[in-house]
PDB file of C-alpha atoms and ligand atoms in Angstrom:
ATOM      1  CA  MET A  21      -1.723  43.492  22.276  1.00 53.00           C
ATOM      2  CA  ALA A  22       0.335  40.242  22.093  1.00 60.00           C
ATOM      3  CA  GLU A  23      -1.032  37.413  20.310  1.00 65.00           C
ATOM      4  CA  THR A  24      -1.615  34.327  21.874  1.00 62.00           C
ATOM      5  CA  PRO A  25      -0.107  30.917  20.015  1.00 61.00           C
ATOM      6  CA  THR A  26      -1.967  28.386  18.850  1.00 62.00           C
ATOM      7  CA  THR A  27      -1.122  25.335  21.580  1.00 65.00           C
ATOM      8  CA  ASP A  28      -3.844  23.097  19.845  1.00 73.00           C
ATOM      9  CA  LEU A  29      -3.318  22.227  16.456  1.00 75.00           C
ATOM     10  CA  THR A  30      -5.811  19.755  15.983  1.00 81.00           C
ATOM     11  CA  ALA A  31      -8.180  22.542  15.994  1.00 85.00           C
ATOM     12  CA  LEU A  32      -6.626  24.010  12.767  1.00 88.00           C
ATOM     13  CA  ARG A  33      -7.000  20.575  10.808  1.00 90.00           C
ATOM     14  CA  ARG A  34      -8.816  19.833   7.796  1.00 94.00           C
ATOM     15  CA  SER A  35      -9.637  16.481   6.645  1.00 96.00           C
ATOM     16  CA  PRO A  36      -9.369  15.810   2.836  1.00 97.00           C
ATOM     17  CA  LEU A  37     -13.145  15.279   2.529  1.00 98.00           C
ATOM     18  CA  GLU A  38     -14.151  17.396   4.689  1.00 97.00           C
ATOM     19  CA  SER A  39     -15.586  19.486   1.953  1.00 97.00           C
ATOM     20  CA  LEU A  40     -17.819  16.413   0.571  1.00 98.00           C
ATOM     21  CA  ALA A  41     -19.296  15.731   4.470  1.00 98.00           C
ATOM     22  CA  GLU A  42     -22.937  17.012   3.287  1.00 98.00           C
ATOM     23  CA  ALA A  43     -22.620  15.285  -0.160  1.00 98.00           C
ATOM     24  CA  MET A  44     -21.547  11.689   1.052  1.00 98.00           C
ATOM     25  CA  ARG A  45     -24.675  12.122   3.560  1.00 98.00           C
ATOM     26  CA  GLU A  46     -26.771  12.629   0.846  1.00 97.00           C
ATOM     27  CA  GLY A  47     -25.262  10.792  -1.606  1.00 97.00           C
ATOM     28  CA  SER A  48     -25.708   7.933   0.744  1.00 96.00           C
ATOM     29  CA  VAL A  49     -28.580   5.124  -0.282  1.00 95.00           C
ATOM     30  CA  THR A  50     -31.349   3.712   1.524  1.00 94.00           C
ATOM     31  CA  GLY A  51     -33.689   0.681   0.947  1.00 90.00           C
ATOM     32  CA  PRO A  52     -33.145  -3.239   0.184  1.00 90.00           C
ATOM     33  CA  ARG A  53     -30.181  -1.676  -1.969  1.00 95.00           C
ATOM     34  CA  ALA A  54     -28.303   0.335   0.692  1.00 97.00           C
ATOM     35  CA  VAL A  55     -25.060   1.319   0.651  1.00 98.00           C
ATOM     36  CA  ALA A  56     -23.743   4.339   2.592  1.00 98.00           C
ATOM     37  CA  LEU A  57     -20.471   6.185   2.411  1.00 98.00           C
ATOM     38  CA  ARG A  58     -18.474   8.484   5.100  1.00 98.00           C
ATOM     39  CA  GLU A  59     -15.107   9.967   5.947  1.00 98.00           C
ATOM     40  CA  ILE A  60     -13.269   8.200   9.126  1.00 98.00           C
ATOM     41  CA  PRO A  61     -10.929  11.547   9.468  1.00 96.00           C
ATOM     42  CA  PHE A  62      -7.769  11.809  11.169  1.00 96.00           C
ATOM     43  CA  LEU A  63      -6.943   8.020  12.134  1.00 97.00           C
ATOM     44  CA  ALA A  64      -3.173   7.665  12.738  1.00 97.00           C
ATOM     45  CA  MET A  65      -0.912   5.784  10.589  1.00 98.00           C
ATOM     46  CA  ALA A  66       2.620   4.853  10.865  1.00 98.00           C
ATOM     47  CA  GLY A  67       4.747   3.040   8.024  1.00 98.00           C
ATOM     48  CA  ILE A  68       6.675   0.434  10.094  1.00 98.00           C
ATOM     49  CA  ARG A  69       9.777  -1.696   8.241  1.00 98.00           C
ATOM     50  CA  VAL A  70      11.114  -4.327  10.090  1.00 98.00           C
ATOM     51  CA  THR A  71      12.254  -7.838   9.797  1.00 97.00           C
ATOM     52  CA  PRO A  72      10.301 -10.320  11.039  1.00 97.00           C
ATOM     53  CA  GLY A  73      11.793 -12.383  14.125  1.00 96.00           C
ATOM     54  CA  THR A  74      14.316  -9.633  14.624  1.00 97.00           C
ATOM     55  CA  ASP A  75      15.021  -8.124  18.374  1.00 96.00           C
ATOM     56  CA  ALA A  76      13.791  -4.794  16.503  1.00 97.00           C
ATOM     57  CA  ALA A  77      10.078  -6.548  15.525  1.00 98.00           C
ATOM     58  CA  ARG A  78       9.847  -8.062  18.855  1.00 97.00           C
ATOM     59  CA  ALA A  79      10.447  -4.620  20.310  1.00 97.00           C
ATOM     60  CA  LEU A  80       7.749  -3.029  18.267  1.00 98.00           C
ATOM     61  CA  CYS A  81       5.476  -5.855  18.767  1.00 98.00           C
ATOM     62  CA  ASP A  82       5.881  -5.480  22.365  1.00 98.00           C
ATOM     63  CA  VAL A  83       4.971  -1.639  22.397  1.00 98.00           C
ATOM     64  CA  VAL A  84       1.698  -1.950  20.130  1.00 98.00           C
ATOM     65  CA  GLY A  85       0.813  -5.057  22.020  1.00 98.00           C
ATOM     66  CA  LEU A  86       0.323  -7.258  18.904  1.00 98.00           C
ATOM     67  CA  GLU A  87       1.940  -9.519  16.476  1.00 98.00           C
ATOM     68  CA  LEU A  88       2.847  -8.346  12.989  1.00 98.00           C
ATOM     69  CA  PRO A  89       0.671  -9.803  10.163  1.00 98.00           C
ATOM     70  CA  GLU A  90       1.925 -13.084   8.566  1.00 97.00           C
ATOM     71  CA  ARG A  91       1.415 -12.738   5.171  1.00 97.00           C
ATOM     72  CA  VAL A  92      -0.649 -10.979   2.349  1.00 98.00           C
ATOM     73  CA  GLY A  93      -4.021  -9.353   3.527  1.00 98.00           C
ATOM     74  CA  ARG A  94      -3.681 -10.460   7.039  1.00 98.00           C
ATOM     75  CA  VAL A  95      -4.434  -8.096   9.855  1.00 98.00           C
ATOM     76  CA  THR A  96      -3.607  -8.270  13.564  1.00 98.00           C
ATOM     77  CA  GLY A  97      -5.614  -5.767  16.122  1.00 98.00           C
ATOM     78  CA  SER A  98      -8.978  -4.624  15.122  1.00 97.00           C
ATOM     79  CA  PRO A  99     -10.160  -1.572  12.946  1.00 97.00           C
ATOM     80  CA  GLU A 100     -11.479   0.042  16.294  1.00 96.00           C
ATOM     81  CA  ALA A 101      -8.913   0.162  18.466  1.00 97.00           C
ATOM     82  CA  THR A 102      -5.141  -0.514  17.002  1.00 98.00           C
ATOM     83  CA  ALA A 103      -4.286  -2.659  13.991  1.00 98.00           C
ATOM     84  CA  LEU A 104      -1.047  -3.769  11.915  1.00 98.00           C
ATOM     85  CA  LEU A 105      -1.862  -4.096   8.490  1.00 98.00           C
ATOM     86  CA  TRP A 106       0.516  -6.221   6.096  1.00 98.00           C
ATOM     87  CA  GLN A 107       2.372  -3.902   3.155  1.00 98.00           C
ATOM     88  CA  GLY A 108       5.201  -6.386   2.016  1.00 97.00           C
ATOM     89  CA  PRO A 109       7.494  -8.885   3.497  1.00 96.00           C
ATOM     90  CA  ASP A 110       9.183  -6.394   6.032  1.00 97.00           C
ATOM     91  CA  GLU A 111       6.685  -3.609   5.691  1.00 98.00           C
ATOM     92  CA  TYR A 112       3.706  -3.002   7.921  1.00 98.00           C
ATOM     93  CA  LEU A 113       1.296  -0.091   8.339  1.00 98.00           C
ATOM     94  CA  LEU A 114      -0.424   0.779  11.478  1.00 98.00           C
ATOM     95  CA  VAL A 115      -3.454   2.278  11.883  1.00 98.00           C
ATOM     96  CA  ALA A 116      -4.825   4.096  15.332  1.00 98.00           C
ATOM     97  CA  PRO A 117      -6.942   6.256  16.817  1.00 97.00           C
ATOM     98  CA  ASP A 118      -6.439   9.688  16.720  1.00 95.00           C
ATOM     99  CA  GLU A 119      -4.199  10.966  20.012  1.00 93.00           C
ATOM    100  CA  THR A 120      -2.078  14.285  19.861  1.00 90.00           C
ATOM    101  CA  GLU A 121       0.920  14.602  22.451  1.00 88.00           C
ATOM    102  CA  VAL A 122       3.467  17.204  21.437  1.00 83.00           C
ATOM    103  CA  PRO A 123       6.527  15.561  22.799  1.00 78.00           C
ATOM    104  CA  ALA A 124       8.985  17.334  25.082  1.00 79.00           C
ATOM    105  CA  GLY A 125      11.292  19.490  23.515  1.00 80.00           C
ATOM    106  CA  LEU A 126       9.852  19.387  20.371  1.00 80.00           C
ATOM    107  CA  HIS A 127       9.635  23.022  19.653  1.00 79.00           C
ATOM    108  CA  GLU A 128      13.609  23.533  20.802  1.00 83.00           C
ATOM    109  CA  ARG A 129      14.864  20.907  19.336  1.00 81.00           C
ATOM    110  CA  GLU A 130      12.678  19.552  15.955  1.00 77.00           C
ATOM    111  CA  LEU A 131      15.438  21.258  13.447  1.00 81.00           C
ATOM    112  CA  GLU A 132      18.557  19.498  15.051  1.00 84.00           C
ATOM    113  CA  PRO A 133      19.306  16.255  13.399  1.00 81.00           C
ATOM    114  CA  GLY A 134      18.669  13.262  15.311  1.00 78.00           C
ATOM    115  CA  ALA A 135      18.180  15.070  18.673  1.00 80.00           C
ATOM    116  CA  LEU A 136      14.829  13.198  18.844  1.00 80.00           C
ATOM    117  CA  PRO A 137      14.116  10.120  18.012  1.00 75.00           C
ATOM    118  CA  SER A 138      10.730  11.220  16.561  1.00 82.00           C
ATOM    119  CA  LEU A 139       8.980  14.105  15.289  1.00 84.00           C
ATOM    120  CA  SER A 140       5.505  12.412  15.712  1.00 89.00           C
ATOM    121  CA  THR A 141       2.847  13.709  17.951  1.00 89.00           C
ATOM    122  CA  HIS A 142       1.354  10.346  18.190  1.00 94.00           C
ATOM    123  CA  PRO A 143       2.397   9.045  21.668  1.00 94.00           C
ATOM    124  CA  LEU A 144       2.285   5.343  20.199  1.00 97.00           C
ATOM    125  CA  VAL A 145       4.422   6.313  17.047  1.00 96.00           C
ATOM    126  CA  ALA A 146       6.553   8.326  19.063  1.00 94.00           C
ATOM    127  CA  ARG A 147       6.845   5.405  21.571  1.00 95.00           C
ATOM    128  CA  LEU A 148       7.902   2.877  18.629  1.00 97.00           C
ATOM    129  CA  SER A 149      10.407   5.116  17.337  1.00 94.00           C
ATOM    130  CA  SER A 150      12.029   5.090  20.644  1.00 92.00           C
ATOM    131  CA  ALA A 151      11.848   1.328  21.158  1.00 95.00           C
ATOM    132  CA  LEU A 152      13.173   0.746  17.018  1.00 95.00           C
ATOM    133  CA  ALA A 153      16.248   3.147  18.294  1.00 92.00           C
ATOM    134  CA  ALA A 154      16.611   1.094  21.551  1.00 93.00           C
ATOM    135  CA  SER A 155      17.069  -1.946  19.868  1.00 94.00           C
ATOM    136  CA  GLY A 156      19.915  -0.436  17.972  1.00 93.00           C
ATOM    137  CA  GLU A 157      18.748  -2.734  14.735  1.00 94.00           C
ATOM    138  CA  ARG A 158      17.827  -1.542  11.067  1.00 93.00           C
ATOM    139  CA  GLY A 159      14.101  -0.439  10.435  1.00 95.00           C
ATOM    140  CA  GLN A 160      11.902   2.447  10.069  1.00 95.00           C
ATOM    141  CA  VAL A 161       8.812   3.897  11.727  1.00 96.00           C
ATOM    142  CA  VAL A 162       7.653   7.244   9.795  1.00 96.00           C
ATOM    143  CA  ASP A 163       4.639   8.852  10.940  1.00 96.00           C
ATOM    144  CA  LEU A 164       1.929   8.429   8.138  1.00 97.00           C
ATOM    145  CA  SER A 165      -1.141   9.926   9.425  1.00 96.00           C
ATOM    146  CA  ALA A 166      -1.462  12.633   6.668  1.00 94.00           C
ATOM    147  CA  ASN A 167      -0.884  10.215   3.848  1.00 97.00           C
ATOM    148  CA  ARG A 168      -4.355   8.538   3.593  1.00 98.00           C
ATOM    149  CA  THR A 169      -7.612   9.039   4.838  1.00 98.00           C
ATOM    150  CA  THR A 170     -10.291   6.618   5.393  1.00 98.00           C
ATOM    151  CA  LEU A 171     -13.729   6.258   3.660  1.00 98.00           C
ATOM    152  CA  GLU A 172     -16.091   3.897   4.989  1.00 98.00           C
ATOM    153  CA  LEU A 173     -18.610   2.125   2.329  1.00 98.00           C
ATOM    154  CA  THR A 174     -21.249   0.325   4.325  1.00 98.00           C
ATOM    155  CA  GLY A 175     -24.568  -1.595   3.262  1.00 98.00           C
ATOM    156  CA  PRO A 176     -25.701  -4.716   1.634  1.00 97.00           C
ATOM    157  CA  ALA A 177     -24.740  -3.345  -2.020  1.00 97.00           C
ATOM    158  CA  ALA A 178     -21.391  -2.151  -0.821  1.00 98.00           C
ATOM    159  CA  ARG A 179     -19.363  -4.798  -2.599  1.00 98.00           C
ATOM    160  CA  GLU A 180     -21.162  -4.580  -5.673  1.00 97.00           C
ATOM    161  CA  VAL A 181     -20.054  -0.570  -5.422  1.00 98.00           C
ATOM    162  CA  LEU A 182     -16.663  -1.947  -5.185  1.00 98.00           C
ATOM    163  CA  GLU A 183     -16.715  -4.736  -7.702  1.00 98.00           C
ATOM    164  CA  LYS A 184     -17.198  -1.795 -10.472  1.00 98.00           C
ATOM    165  CA  GLY A 185     -13.890  -0.719 -10.209  1.00 97.00           C
ATOM    166  CA  CYS A 186     -11.486  -3.059  -8.175  1.00 97.00           C
ATOM    167  CA  PRO A 187      -9.507  -5.979 -10.350  1.00 95.00           C
ATOM    168  CA  LEU A 188      -9.829  -8.248  -7.036  1.00 96.00           C
ATOM    169  CA  ASP A 189     -12.147 -11.373  -6.264  1.00 96.00           C
ATOM    170  CA  LEU A 190     -14.060  -9.545  -3.477  1.00 97.00           C
ATOM    171  CA  HIS A 191     -16.298 -12.409  -3.000  1.00 97.00           C
ATOM    172  CA  PRO A 192     -16.189 -13.648   1.123  1.00 95.00           C
ATOM    173  CA  ARG A 193     -14.586 -17.347  -0.452  1.00 96.00           C
ATOM    174  CA  GLU A 194     -11.588 -15.202  -1.794  1.00 95.00           C
ATOM    175  CA  PHE A 195     -11.515 -11.901   0.734  1.00 97.00           C
ATOM    176  CA  ALA A 196     -12.390 -12.760   4.106  1.00 97.00           C
ATOM    177  CA  VAL A 197     -13.434 -10.355   6.872  1.00 98.00           C
ATOM    178  CA  GLY A 198     -10.791  -8.731   8.672  1.00 98.00           C
ATOM    179  CA  GLU A 199      -8.625  -8.880   5.425  1.00 98.00           C
ATOM    180  CA  ALA A 200      -6.754  -5.492   3.924  1.00 98.00           C
ATOM    181  CA  VAL A 201      -5.006  -5.345   0.757  1.00 98.00           C
ATOM    182  CA  SER A 202      -3.687  -2.834  -1.564  1.00 97.00           C
ATOM    183  CA  THR A 203      -4.960  -2.661  -4.943  1.00 97.00           C
ATOM    184  CA  THR A 204      -6.662  -0.047  -7.220  1.00 97.00           C
ATOM    185  CA  LEU A 205     -10.065   1.291  -7.189  1.00 98.00           C
ATOM    186  CA  GLY A 206     -10.612   3.093 -10.717  1.00 96.00           C
ATOM    187  CA  PRO A 207      -7.339   4.281 -11.113  1.00 96.00           C
ATOM    188  CA  VAL A 208      -6.623   5.423  -7.492  1.00 98.00           C
ATOM    189  CA  GLN A 209      -4.250   2.792  -5.707  1.00 98.00           C
ATOM    190  CA  VAL A 210      -5.972   2.228  -2.642  1.00 98.00           C
ATOM    191  CA  LEU A 211      -5.570   0.254   0.499  1.00 98.00           C
ATOM    192  CA  LEU A 212      -9.107  -1.953   0.885  1.00 98.00           C
ATOM    193  CA  TRP A 213      -9.835  -3.320   4.275  1.00 98.00           C
ATOM    194  CA  ARG A 214     -13.092  -5.233   4.900  1.00 98.00           C
ATOM    195  CA  THR A 215     -13.675  -4.231   8.424  1.00 98.00           C
ATOM    196  CA  GLY A 216     -17.239  -6.372   8.118  1.00 98.00           C
ATOM    197  CA  GLU A 217     -19.569  -8.449   6.097  1.00 96.00           C
ATOM    198  CA  GLU A 218     -20.702  -5.328   4.541  1.00 97.00           C
ATOM    199  CA  ARG A 219     -18.434  -2.861   5.818  1.00 98.00           C
ATOM    200  CA  TRP A 220     -15.267  -1.696   3.928  1.00 98.00           C
ATOM    201  CA  ARG A 221     -12.590   0.880   4.140  1.00 98.00           C
ATOM    202  CA  VAL A 222     -10.945   2.321   1.496  1.00 98.00           C
ATOM    203  CA  MET A 223      -8.090   4.724   2.208  1.00 98.00           C
ATOM    204  CA  PRO A 224      -6.805   6.682  -0.817  1.00 98.00           C
ATOM    205  CA  ARG A 225      -4.174   9.310  -0.445  1.00 98.00           C
ATOM    206  CA  ALA A 226      -5.317  12.292   0.568  1.00 97.00           C
ATOM    207  CA  SER A 227      -4.694  13.990  -2.847  1.00 97.00           C
ATOM    208  CA  PHE A 228      -6.573  11.132  -4.462  1.00 98.00           C
ATOM    209  CA  ALA A 229      -9.517  11.384  -1.575  1.00 98.00           C
ATOM    210  CA  ARG A 230     -11.779  13.652  -3.767  1.00 98.00           C
ATOM    211  CA  TYR A 231     -11.673  11.746  -7.002  1.00 98.00           C
ATOM    212  CA  THR A 232     -12.143   8.238  -4.985  1.00 98.00           C
ATOM    213  CA  ALA A 233     -15.390   9.950  -3.016  1.00 98.00           C
ATOM    214  CA  LEU A 234     -16.600  11.386  -5.913  1.00 98.00           C
ATOM    215  CA  TRP A 235     -16.106   8.296  -7.774  1.00 98.00           C
ATOM    216  CA  LEU A 236     -17.723   6.191  -5.191  1.00 98.00           C
ATOM    217  CA  LEU A 237     -20.660   8.354  -4.951  1.00 98.00           C
ATOM    218  CA  ASP A 238     -21.367   7.823  -8.628  1.00 98.00           C
ATOM    219  CA  ALA A 239     -21.049   4.306  -8.742  1.00 98.00           C
ATOM    220  CA  MET A 240     -23.712   4.255  -5.544  1.00 98.00           C
ATOM    221  CA  LEU A 241     -26.161   5.796  -7.501  1.00 96.00           C
ATOM    222  CA  GLU A 242     -27.961   3.245  -9.218  1.00 95.00           C
ATOM    223  CA  PHE A 243     -28.397   1.392  -6.071  1.00 96.00           C
ATOM    224  CA  ALA A 244     -31.245   4.088  -5.316  1.00 92.00           C
ATOM    225  CA  SER A 245     -33.545   2.568  -8.005  1.00 90.00           C
ATOM    226  CA  PRO A 246     -34.769  -1.279  -8.039  1.00 89.00           C
ATOM    227  CA  ALA A 247     -32.617  -3.407 -10.049  1.00 88.00           C
ATOM    228  CA  VAL A 248     -32.954  -4.079 -13.547  1.00 86.00           C
ATOM    229  CA  ALA A 249     -34.052  -7.650 -14.174  1.00 78.00           C
TER     230      ALA A 249
ATOM    231  CA  MET B  17      -4.321  -8.389 -19.656  1.00 91.00           C
ATOM    232  CA  LEU B  18      -2.007 -10.658 -17.878  1.00 94.00           C
ATOM    233  CA  LEU B  19      -2.370 -12.190 -14.649  1.00 96.00           C
ATOM    234  CA  ILE B  20       1.202 -12.177 -12.975  1.00 97.00           C
ATOM    235  CA  GLU B  21       1.890 -13.956  -9.944  1.00 97.00           C
ATOM    236  CA  CYS B  22       3.392 -11.726  -7.527  1.00 98.00           C
ATOM    237  CA  PRO B  23       6.190 -14.291  -5.027  1.00 97.00           C
ATOM    238  CA  TYR B  24       4.300 -12.105  -1.781  1.00 97.00           C
ATOM    239  CA  CYS B  25       0.933 -11.190  -3.067  1.00 97.00           C
ATOM    240  CA  GLY B  26      -0.361 -14.174  -5.474  1.00 96.00           C
ATOM    241  CA  PRO B  27      -2.098 -13.440  -8.655  1.00 96.00           C
ATOM    242  CA  ARG B  28      -2.942 -10.203  -9.632  1.00 97.00           C
ATOM    243  CA  ASP B  29      -3.826  -8.286 -12.838  1.00 96.00           C
ATOM    244  CA  GLU B  30      -0.968  -6.584 -14.776  1.00 95.00           C
ATOM    245  CA  THR B  31      -2.493  -3.016 -14.089  1.00 95.00           C
ATOM    246  CA  GLU B  32      -1.150  -3.630 -10.736  1.00 97.00           C
ATOM    247  CA  TYR B  33       2.848  -3.823 -12.144  1.00 98.00           C
ATOM    248  CA  HIS B  34       5.143  -2.447 -13.756  1.00 98.00           C
ATOM    249  CA  TYR B  35       7.668  -3.584 -15.956  1.00 97.00           C
ATOM    250  CA  GLY B  36      11.541  -3.053 -15.303  1.00 97.00           C
ATOM    251  CA  GLY B  37      13.183  -4.918 -18.750  1.00 96.00           C
ATOM    252  CA  GLU B  38      15.555  -7.926 -18.914  1.00 97.00           C
ATOM    253  CA  ALA B  39      16.494  -9.198 -15.434  1.00 96.00           C
ATOM    254  CA  HIS B  40      20.173 -10.442 -14.507  1.00 94.00           C
ATOM    255  CA  VAL B  41      21.910  -7.382 -16.170  1.00 94.00           C
ATOM    256  CA  PRO B  42      24.789  -6.679 -14.053  1.00 93.00           C
ATOM    257  CA  TYR B  43      25.710  -3.869 -13.097  1.00 95.00           C
ATOM    258  CA  PRO B  44      29.786  -3.037 -14.254  1.00 96.00           C
ATOM    259  CA  GLU B  45      32.104  -3.747 -11.658  1.00 96.00           C
ATOM    260  CA  ASP B  46      33.866  -0.317 -12.157  1.00 97.00           C
ATOM    261  CA  PRO B  47      32.050   1.828 -14.710  1.00 95.00           C
ATOM    262  CA  PHE B  48      34.805   4.470 -14.992  1.00 96.00           C
ATOM    263  CA  GLU B  49      36.640   1.303 -16.669  1.00 96.00           C
ATOM    264  CA  LEU B  50      34.113   1.257 -19.313  1.00 97.00           C
ATOM    265  CA  SER B  51      34.753   2.731 -22.807  1.00 97.00           C
ATOM    266  CA  ASP B  52      31.662   4.910 -24.174  1.00 97.00           C
ATOM    267  CA  ARG B  53      30.858   2.046 -26.340  1.00 97.00           C
ATOM    268  CA  GLU B  54      30.505  -0.692 -23.589  1.00 97.00           C
ATOM    269  CA  TRP B  55      28.991   1.946 -21.269  1.00 97.00           C
ATOM    270  CA  ALA B  56      26.061   2.433 -23.820  1.00 97.00           C
ATOM    271  CA  GLU B  57      25.995  -1.251 -24.202  1.00 96.00           C
ATOM    272  CA  TYR B  58      25.228  -1.766 -20.244  1.00 96.00           C
ATOM    273  CA  LEU B  59      22.541   1.003 -20.550  1.00 96.00           C
ATOM    274  CA  PHE B  60      20.929   0.285 -23.832  1.00 96.00           C
ATOM    275  CA  TYR B  61      21.561  -3.005 -25.290  1.00 96.00           C
ATOM    276  CA  ARG B  62      19.334  -5.863 -24.312  1.00 96.00           C
ATOM    277  CA  ASN B  63      18.680  -9.445 -25.369  1.00 94.00           C
ATOM    278  CA  ASN B  64      15.575  -9.573 -27.812  1.00 94.00           C
ATOM    279  CA  PRO B  65      14.913 -13.096 -27.978  1.00 97.00           C
ATOM    280  CA  LYS B  66      11.469 -14.602 -30.078  1.00 98.00           C
ATOM    281  CA  GLY B  67      10.737 -16.697 -26.820  1.00 96.00           C
ATOM    282  CA  LEU B  68      11.570 -17.195 -23.298  1.00 96.00           C
ATOM    283  CA  LEU B  69      12.875 -14.008 -21.864  1.00 96.00           C
ATOM    284  CA  LYS B  70      13.746 -13.339 -17.877  1.00 97.00           C
ATOM    285  CA  GLU B  71      12.501  -9.906 -17.172  1.00 96.00           C
ATOM    286  CA  ARG B  72      11.904  -7.853 -14.049  1.00 97.00           C
ATOM    287  CA  TRP B  73       8.457  -6.584 -12.926  1.00 98.00           C
ATOM    288  CA  VAL B  74       7.692  -4.588  -9.674  1.00 98.00           C
ATOM    289  CA  HIS B  75       4.618  -5.027  -7.939  1.00 98.00           C
ATOM    290  CA  THR B  76       3.456  -0.789  -7.635  1.00 97.00           C
ATOM    291  CA  VAL B  77       0.107  -0.724  -6.306  1.00 97.00           C
ATOM    292  CA  GLY B  78       0.520  -3.871  -4.370  1.00 97.00           C
ATOM    293  CA  CYS B  79       3.433  -4.654  -1.977  1.00 97.00           C
ATOM    294  CA  ARG B  80       6.168  -2.758  -4.079  1.00 96.00           C
ATOM    295  CA  ARG B  81       8.592  -5.370  -4.663  1.00 97.00           C
ATOM    296  CA  TRP B  82      10.767  -6.080  -7.488  1.00 98.00           C
ATOM    297  CA  PHE B  83      11.286  -9.920  -8.742  1.00 98.00           C
ATOM    298  CA  ASN B  84      11.463 -11.937 -11.830  1.00 98.00           C
ATOM    299  CA  VAL B  85       9.496 -13.470 -14.679  1.00 97.00           C
ATOM    300  CA  VAL B  86      10.149 -15.797 -17.047  1.00 97.00           C
ATOM    301  CA  ARG B  87       7.983 -14.789 -19.957  1.00 97.00           C
ATOM    302  CA  ASP B  88       7.649 -15.782 -23.875  1.00 97.00           C
ATOM    303  CA  THR B  89       7.517 -12.798 -25.957  1.00 97.00           C
ATOM    304  CA  ALA B  90       5.745 -14.626 -28.431  1.00 97.00           C
ATOM    305  CA  SER B  91       3.057 -15.878 -26.767  1.00 97.00           C
ATOM    306  CA  TYR B  92       3.078 -13.916 -23.401  1.00 96.00           C
ATOM    307  CA  GLU B  93       2.962 -17.013 -21.570  1.00 96.00           C
ATOM    308  CA  ILE B  94       4.520 -16.986 -17.916  1.00 96.00           C
ATOM    309  CA  THR B  95       6.287 -20.122 -17.120  1.00 95.00           C
ATOM    310  CA  ALA B  96       8.078 -19.171 -13.993  1.00 96.00           C
ATOM    311  CA  VAL B  97       8.221 -16.118 -10.882  1.00 97.00           C
ATOM    312  CA  TYR B  98      10.889 -15.645  -8.944  1.00 97.00           C
ATOM    313  CA  ARG B  99      12.242 -13.138  -6.168  1.00 96.00           C
ATOM    314  CA  MET B 100      15.375 -10.973  -6.522  1.00 95.00           C
ATOM    315  CA  GLY B 101      18.284 -12.775  -5.674  1.00 92.00           C
ATOM    316  CA  GLU B 102      17.065 -16.482  -6.595  1.00 93.00           C
ATOM    317  CA  ASN B 103      18.093 -18.274  -9.656  1.00 90.00           C
ATOM    318  CA  ALA B 104      16.064 -18.832 -12.642  1.00 87.00           C
ATOM    319  CA  PRO B 105      14.171 -21.923 -12.373  1.00 85.00           C
ATOM    320  CA  GLN B 106      15.522 -24.411 -15.329  1.00 79.00           C
ATOM    321  CA  PRO B 107      13.140 -24.975 -18.052  1.00 69.00           C
ATOM    322  CA  GLY B 108      11.424 -28.705 -16.960  1.00 60.00           C
ATOM    323  CA  GLY B 109      13.012 -28.697 -14.076  1.00 52.00           C
ATOM    324  CA  GLN B 110      11.399 -26.564 -11.377  1.00 45.00           C
TER     325      GLN B 110
HETATM  326 ZN1  LIG C 303       2.995  -7.970  -4.030  1.00 56.46          ZN
END
């Protein structure tokens, strides 16, 4: 009997924290010092390198429908839809909802160097690659969706949990809602994105995700009990 | 713990950076022209002042950019930070 090849590869994906979903639900704390942890799996991410002000930058902005964020901490767009995070003076991270569309000819031509502008199966990332190629200028668009996963920490105690292991000042006067930076949480390099007053995204690389989630669960533990005066 | 001002990200803890040695050591124009001794001096010999030293740092966990720092090797005081390709600020000038 002939085997039917799987065409929907998304059914085979496993997110880095799938095995901890239960532990994160159970480790979430309620009450006056509530803090909850969950994974937002499979967000699409793409690394963009382009010099601001060039034709290539304008072409990419037109495709995304957003301006480039201008300096450290800045984010354009929104966490619920599509966003561009500042990573460096000519480096940005696109974060977008999960979507899969296998580009025409991928299976036949993926091994042919340069035959396709992009091997990404995310339609927006593929469109960005095509726009950059068409601009003829220097730059880079790389699908990094599998590089990091996203943890969401929410609740009135969320900031206190992060403050146990982050060297930055997370007080709202220094770290406004909507800002995102690269820093460390414990020993792990993460992107930290404040998406709401009491809502943070912590984005570690996939191989550090388990450690980071367990670190956060441990840091959350004390908030289940009343504060010690 | 040093507090180092990244020219792109602002002040961050020393743990966010890596040290890159003395700055402004020019790559030899033609490495094949050098004797073994000259090559070794290019690779390994550095000034070792007690006082101000121009050195390179990289903001590893942040913007990942290299930049230059003028630091007092005795007091650890950082007197200037400037980007790659820029000239070092003159002491007292700025
Ligand atoms: Zn930096």
